[in-house]
mmCIF file of C-alpha atoms in Angstrom:
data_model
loop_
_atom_site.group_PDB
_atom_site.id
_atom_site.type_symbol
_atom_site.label_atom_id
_atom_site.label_comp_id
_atom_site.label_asym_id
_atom_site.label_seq_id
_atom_site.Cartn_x
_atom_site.Cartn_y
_atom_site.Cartn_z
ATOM 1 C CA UNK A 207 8.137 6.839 -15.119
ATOM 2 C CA UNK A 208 9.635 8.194 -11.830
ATOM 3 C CA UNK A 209 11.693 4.960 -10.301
ATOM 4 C CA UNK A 210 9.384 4.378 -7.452
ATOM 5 C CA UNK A 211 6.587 3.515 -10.059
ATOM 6 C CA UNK A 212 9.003 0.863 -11.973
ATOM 7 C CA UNK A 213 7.376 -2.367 -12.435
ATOM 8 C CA UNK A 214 4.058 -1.319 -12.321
ATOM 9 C CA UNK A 215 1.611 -2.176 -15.458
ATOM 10 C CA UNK A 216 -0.555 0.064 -17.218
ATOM 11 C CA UNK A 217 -4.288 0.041 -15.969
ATOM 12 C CA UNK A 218 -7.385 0.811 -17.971
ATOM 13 C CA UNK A 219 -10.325 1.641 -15.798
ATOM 14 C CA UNK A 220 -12.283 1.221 -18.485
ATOM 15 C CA UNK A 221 -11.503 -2.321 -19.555
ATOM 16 C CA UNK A 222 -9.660 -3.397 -16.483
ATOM 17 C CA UNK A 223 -12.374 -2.766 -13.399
ATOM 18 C CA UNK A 224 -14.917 -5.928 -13.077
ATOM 19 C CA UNK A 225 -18.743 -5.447 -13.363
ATOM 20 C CA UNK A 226 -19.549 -3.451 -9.364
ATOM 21 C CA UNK A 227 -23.151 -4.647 -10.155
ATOM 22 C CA UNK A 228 -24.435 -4.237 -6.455
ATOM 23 C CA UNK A 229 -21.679 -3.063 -4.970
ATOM 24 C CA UNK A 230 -21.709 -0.354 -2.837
ATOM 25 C CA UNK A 231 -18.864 2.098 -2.384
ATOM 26 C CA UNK A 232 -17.300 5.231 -0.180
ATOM 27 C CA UNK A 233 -14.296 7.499 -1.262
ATOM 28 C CA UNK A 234 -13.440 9.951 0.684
ATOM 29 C CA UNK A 235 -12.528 13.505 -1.083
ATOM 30 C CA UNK A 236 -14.470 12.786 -4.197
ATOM 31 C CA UNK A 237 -15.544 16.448 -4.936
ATOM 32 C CA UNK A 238 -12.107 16.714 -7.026
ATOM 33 C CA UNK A 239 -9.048 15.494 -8.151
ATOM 34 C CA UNK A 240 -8.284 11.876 -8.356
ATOM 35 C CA UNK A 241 -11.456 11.266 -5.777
ATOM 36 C CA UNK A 242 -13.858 12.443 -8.464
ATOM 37 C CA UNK A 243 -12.046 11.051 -11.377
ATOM 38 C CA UNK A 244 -12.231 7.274 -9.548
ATOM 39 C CA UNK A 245 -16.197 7.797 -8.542
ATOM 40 C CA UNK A 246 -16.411 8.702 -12.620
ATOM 41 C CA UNK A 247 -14.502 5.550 -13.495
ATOM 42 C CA UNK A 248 -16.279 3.696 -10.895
ATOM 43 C CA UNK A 249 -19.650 4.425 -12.519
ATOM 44 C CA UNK A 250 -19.316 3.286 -15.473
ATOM 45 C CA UNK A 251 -19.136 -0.096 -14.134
ATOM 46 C CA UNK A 252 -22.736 -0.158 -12.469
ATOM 47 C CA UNK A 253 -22.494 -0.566 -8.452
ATOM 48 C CA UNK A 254 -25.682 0.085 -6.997
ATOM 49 C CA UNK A 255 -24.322 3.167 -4.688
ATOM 50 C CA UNK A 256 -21.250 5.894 -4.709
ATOM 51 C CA UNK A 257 -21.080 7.661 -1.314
ATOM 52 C CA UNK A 258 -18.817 10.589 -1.384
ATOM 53 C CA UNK A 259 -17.322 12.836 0.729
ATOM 54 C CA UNK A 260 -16.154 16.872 0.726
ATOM 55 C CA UNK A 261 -16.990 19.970 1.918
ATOM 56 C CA UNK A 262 -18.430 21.500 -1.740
ATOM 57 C CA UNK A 263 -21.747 20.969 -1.636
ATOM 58 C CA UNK A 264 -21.705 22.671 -5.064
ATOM 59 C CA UNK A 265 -18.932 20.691 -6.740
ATOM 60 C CA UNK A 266 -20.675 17.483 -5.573
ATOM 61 C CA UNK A 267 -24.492 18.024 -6.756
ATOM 62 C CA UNK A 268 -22.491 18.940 -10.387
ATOM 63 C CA UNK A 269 -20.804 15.425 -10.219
ATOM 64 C CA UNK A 270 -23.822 14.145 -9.032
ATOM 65 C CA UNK A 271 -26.039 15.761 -12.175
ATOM 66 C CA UNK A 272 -23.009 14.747 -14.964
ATOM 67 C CA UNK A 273 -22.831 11.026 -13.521
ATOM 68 C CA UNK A 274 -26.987 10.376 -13.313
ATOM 69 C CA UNK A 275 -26.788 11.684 -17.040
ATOM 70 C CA UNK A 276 -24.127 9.403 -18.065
ATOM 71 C CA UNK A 277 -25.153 6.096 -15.990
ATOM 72 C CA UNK A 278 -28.667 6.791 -14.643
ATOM 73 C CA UNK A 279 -28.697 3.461 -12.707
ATOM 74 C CA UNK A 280 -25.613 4.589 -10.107
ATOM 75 C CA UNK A 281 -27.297 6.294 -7.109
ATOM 76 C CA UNK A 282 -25.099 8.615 -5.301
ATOM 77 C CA UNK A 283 -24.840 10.214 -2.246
ATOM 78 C CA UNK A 284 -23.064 13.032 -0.567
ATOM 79 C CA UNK A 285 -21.842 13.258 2.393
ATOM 80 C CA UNK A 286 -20.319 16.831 3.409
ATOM 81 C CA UNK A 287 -17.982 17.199 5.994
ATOM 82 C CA UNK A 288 -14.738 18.420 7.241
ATOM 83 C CA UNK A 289 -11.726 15.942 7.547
ATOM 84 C CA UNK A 290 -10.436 18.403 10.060
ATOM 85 C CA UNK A 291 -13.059 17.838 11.918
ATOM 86 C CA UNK A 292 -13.026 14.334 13.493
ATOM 87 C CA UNK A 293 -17.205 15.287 14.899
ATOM 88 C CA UNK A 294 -18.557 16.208 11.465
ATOM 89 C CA UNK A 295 -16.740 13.357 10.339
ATOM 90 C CA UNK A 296 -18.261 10.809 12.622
ATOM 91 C CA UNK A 297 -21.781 12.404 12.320
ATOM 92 C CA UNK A 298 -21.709 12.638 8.532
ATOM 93 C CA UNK A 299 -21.188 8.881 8.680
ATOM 94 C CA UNK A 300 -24.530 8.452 10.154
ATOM 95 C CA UNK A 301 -25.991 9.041 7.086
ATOM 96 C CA UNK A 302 -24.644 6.145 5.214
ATOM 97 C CA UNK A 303 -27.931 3.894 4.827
ATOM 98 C CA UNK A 304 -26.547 0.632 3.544
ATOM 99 C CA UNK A 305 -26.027 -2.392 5.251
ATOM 100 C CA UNK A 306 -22.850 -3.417 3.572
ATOM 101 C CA UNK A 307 -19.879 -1.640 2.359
ATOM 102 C CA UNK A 308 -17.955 -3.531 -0.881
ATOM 103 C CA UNK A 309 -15.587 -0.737 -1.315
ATOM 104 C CA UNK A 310 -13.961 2.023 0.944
ATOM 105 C CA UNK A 311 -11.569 4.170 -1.258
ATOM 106 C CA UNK A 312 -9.363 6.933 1.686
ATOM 107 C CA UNK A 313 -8.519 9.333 -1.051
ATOM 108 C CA UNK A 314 -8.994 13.257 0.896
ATOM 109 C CA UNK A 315 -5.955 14.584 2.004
ATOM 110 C CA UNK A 316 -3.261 17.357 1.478
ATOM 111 C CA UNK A 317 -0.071 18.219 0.964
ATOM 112 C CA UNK A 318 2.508 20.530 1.459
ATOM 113 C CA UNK A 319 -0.035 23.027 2.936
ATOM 114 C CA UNK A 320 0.699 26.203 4.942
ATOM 115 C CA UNK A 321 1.517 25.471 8.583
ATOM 116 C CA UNK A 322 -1.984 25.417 10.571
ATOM 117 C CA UNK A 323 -3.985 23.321 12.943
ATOM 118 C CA UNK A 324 -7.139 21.565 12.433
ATOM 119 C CA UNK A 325 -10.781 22.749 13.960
ATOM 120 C CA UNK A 326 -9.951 19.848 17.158
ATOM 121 C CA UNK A 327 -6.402 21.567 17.651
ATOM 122 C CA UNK A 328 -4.090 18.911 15.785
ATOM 123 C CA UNK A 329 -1.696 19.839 12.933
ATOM 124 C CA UNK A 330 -3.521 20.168 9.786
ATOM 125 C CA UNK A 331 -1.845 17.767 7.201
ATOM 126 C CA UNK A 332 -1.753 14.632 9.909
ATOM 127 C CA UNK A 333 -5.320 15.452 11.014
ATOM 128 C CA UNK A 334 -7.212 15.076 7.548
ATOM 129 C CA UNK A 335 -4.226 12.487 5.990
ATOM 130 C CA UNK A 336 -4.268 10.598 9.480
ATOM 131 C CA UNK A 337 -7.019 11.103 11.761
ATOM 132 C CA UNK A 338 -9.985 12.058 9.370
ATOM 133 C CA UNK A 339 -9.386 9.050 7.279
ATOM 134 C CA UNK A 340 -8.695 6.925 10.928
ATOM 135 C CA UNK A 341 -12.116 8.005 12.181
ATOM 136 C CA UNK A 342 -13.814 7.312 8.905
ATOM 137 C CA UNK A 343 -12.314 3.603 8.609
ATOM 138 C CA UNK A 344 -13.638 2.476 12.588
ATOM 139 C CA UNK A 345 -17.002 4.100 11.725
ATOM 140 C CA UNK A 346 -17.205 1.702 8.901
ATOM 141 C CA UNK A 347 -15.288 -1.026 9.744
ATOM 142 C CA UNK A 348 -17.986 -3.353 11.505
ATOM 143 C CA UNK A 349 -19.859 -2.822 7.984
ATOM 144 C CA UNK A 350 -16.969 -3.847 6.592
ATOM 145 C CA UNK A 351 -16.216 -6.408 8.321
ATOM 146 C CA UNK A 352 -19.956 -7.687 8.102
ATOM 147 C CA UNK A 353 -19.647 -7.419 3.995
ATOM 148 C CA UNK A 354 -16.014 -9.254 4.505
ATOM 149 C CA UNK A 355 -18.060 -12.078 5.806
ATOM 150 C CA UNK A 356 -20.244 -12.933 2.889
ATOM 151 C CA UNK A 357 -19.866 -16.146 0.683
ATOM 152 C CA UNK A 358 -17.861 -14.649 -2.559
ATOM 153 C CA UNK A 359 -16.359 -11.223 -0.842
ATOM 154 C CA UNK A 360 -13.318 -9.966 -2.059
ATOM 155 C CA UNK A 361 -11.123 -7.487 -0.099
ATOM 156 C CA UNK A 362 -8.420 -5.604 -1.155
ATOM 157 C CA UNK A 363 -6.682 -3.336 0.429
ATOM 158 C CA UNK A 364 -4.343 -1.101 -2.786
ATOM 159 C CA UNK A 365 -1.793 1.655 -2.262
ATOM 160 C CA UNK A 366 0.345 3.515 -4.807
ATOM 161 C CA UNK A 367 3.728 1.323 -4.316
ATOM 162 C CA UNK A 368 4.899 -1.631 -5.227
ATOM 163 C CA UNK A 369 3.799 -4.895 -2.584
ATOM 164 C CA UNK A 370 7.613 -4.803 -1.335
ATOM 165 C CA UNK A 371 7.340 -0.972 -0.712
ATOM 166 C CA UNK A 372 4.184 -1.408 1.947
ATOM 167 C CA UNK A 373 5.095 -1.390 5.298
ATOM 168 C CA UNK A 374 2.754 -1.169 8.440
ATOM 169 C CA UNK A 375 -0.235 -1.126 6.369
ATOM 170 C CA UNK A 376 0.833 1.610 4.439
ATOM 171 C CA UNK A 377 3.279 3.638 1.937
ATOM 172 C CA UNK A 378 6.312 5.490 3.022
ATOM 173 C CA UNK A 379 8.325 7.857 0.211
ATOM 174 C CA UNK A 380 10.039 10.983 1.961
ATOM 175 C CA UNK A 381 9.149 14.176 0.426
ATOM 176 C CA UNK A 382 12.078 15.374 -2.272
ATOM 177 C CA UNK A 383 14.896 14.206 -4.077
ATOM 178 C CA UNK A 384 16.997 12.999 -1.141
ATOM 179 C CA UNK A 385 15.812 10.142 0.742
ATOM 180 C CA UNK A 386 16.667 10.906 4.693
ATOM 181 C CA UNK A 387 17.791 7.438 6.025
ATOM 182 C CA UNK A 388 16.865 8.345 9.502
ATOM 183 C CA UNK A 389 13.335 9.183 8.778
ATOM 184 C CA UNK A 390 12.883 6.405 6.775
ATOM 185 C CA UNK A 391 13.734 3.822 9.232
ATOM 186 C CA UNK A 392 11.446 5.713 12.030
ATOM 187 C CA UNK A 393 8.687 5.762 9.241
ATOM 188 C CA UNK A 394 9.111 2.301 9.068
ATOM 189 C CA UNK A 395 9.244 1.152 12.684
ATOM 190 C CA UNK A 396 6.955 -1.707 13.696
ATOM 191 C CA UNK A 397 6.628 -0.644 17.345
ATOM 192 C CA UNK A 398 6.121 3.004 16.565
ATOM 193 C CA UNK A 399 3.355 1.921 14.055
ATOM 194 C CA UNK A 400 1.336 -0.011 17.353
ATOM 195 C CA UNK A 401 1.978 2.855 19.078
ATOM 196 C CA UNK A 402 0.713 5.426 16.961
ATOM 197 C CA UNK A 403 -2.258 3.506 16.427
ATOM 198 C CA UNK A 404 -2.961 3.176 20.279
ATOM 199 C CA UNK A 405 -2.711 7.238 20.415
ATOM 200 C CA UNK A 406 -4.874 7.681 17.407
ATOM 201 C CA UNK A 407 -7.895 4.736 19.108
ATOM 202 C CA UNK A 408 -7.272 6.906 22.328
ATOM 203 C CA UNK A 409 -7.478 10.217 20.209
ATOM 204 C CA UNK A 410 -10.857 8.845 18.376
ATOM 205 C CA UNK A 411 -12.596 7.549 20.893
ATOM 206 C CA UNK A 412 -12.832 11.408 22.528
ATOM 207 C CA UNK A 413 -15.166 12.373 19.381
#
């Protein structure tokens, strides 16, 4: 176990996930990868609705088909869009048709990808990781927020590190072996958090 993930406990989606009996959820990037492997777990546990994001249409009606087989009382919806995209984003939301949200999962994003902008003109890895996830949380956030209110609601909000690890409402590991001290302070910098989150309200509210 790499020493970042010390302390954590093994999980078993299987045994460890409560009954989602009507719960409804959204994970972003669920076409592949650890998005589709958590709407698969997630099934098996009997919400009343999946909503999914990606941009293979194809990919997502075969998830769709293999998880109606195995659990034919999860509905499921697809959303396509482009987290590059921050308009296809916002009006692929439109089509989410329930009036509460139990579960929002911001899985899509890349990595180490070849230098490039997104279709709006930002660099490519901070606009799906950052600003495509960003616009997809205030589109649902009054739902949430609404669902947040109702006797017996639960929220969590989970991330890959330990609680001591979080920092600004989020998870901050540098990229390789050696951890840059510099960048890891500015990572974690209260004041630079507000302020990126004033840019990225200013950036959203253009779409």
């Amino acid at each position: 176990m790499p020493p970042h993930m010390s302390g954590h406990v093994d999980f078993s989606p299987d045994t460890d996930i409560p009954s989602l009996r009507n719960k409804v959820i959204l994970v972003t990037g669920g076409t592949a990868g650890l998005g589709k492997a958590s709407i698969e777990a997630l099934a098996k546990h009997e919400p009343a609705h999946i909503y999914f994001t990606g941009r293979n249409a194809t990919a997502a009606q075969s998830l769709i088909s293999s998880i109606t087989q195995s659990n034919p009382s999860v509905a499921l919806t697809f959303l396509e869009m482009d987290m590059g995209s921050l308009s296809t984003v916002k009006a692929a939301l439109k089509r989410f048709a329930h009036d509460r949200l139990d579960i929002l999962m911001c899985n899509a994003g890349i990595m180490a990808s070849p230098a490039g902008l997104s279709k709006d003109g930002f660099e490519i890895q901070f606009a799906i990781n950052h600003l495509g996830n960003a616009m997809v949380i205030q589109q649902l956030l009054p739902i949430l927020k609404k669902t947040a209110e109702e006797p017996g609601s639960d929220i969590w909000v989970a991330a890959a590190a330990k609680r001591d690890e979080l920092v600004n409402g989020a998870f901050y590991m540098p990229v390789g072996v050696e951890s840059n001290s510099m960048l890891d302070k500015t990572a974690k910098d209260d004041e630079l958090a507000r302020k990126l989150w004033e840019w990225t309200d200013e950036v959203l509210a253009k779409f």
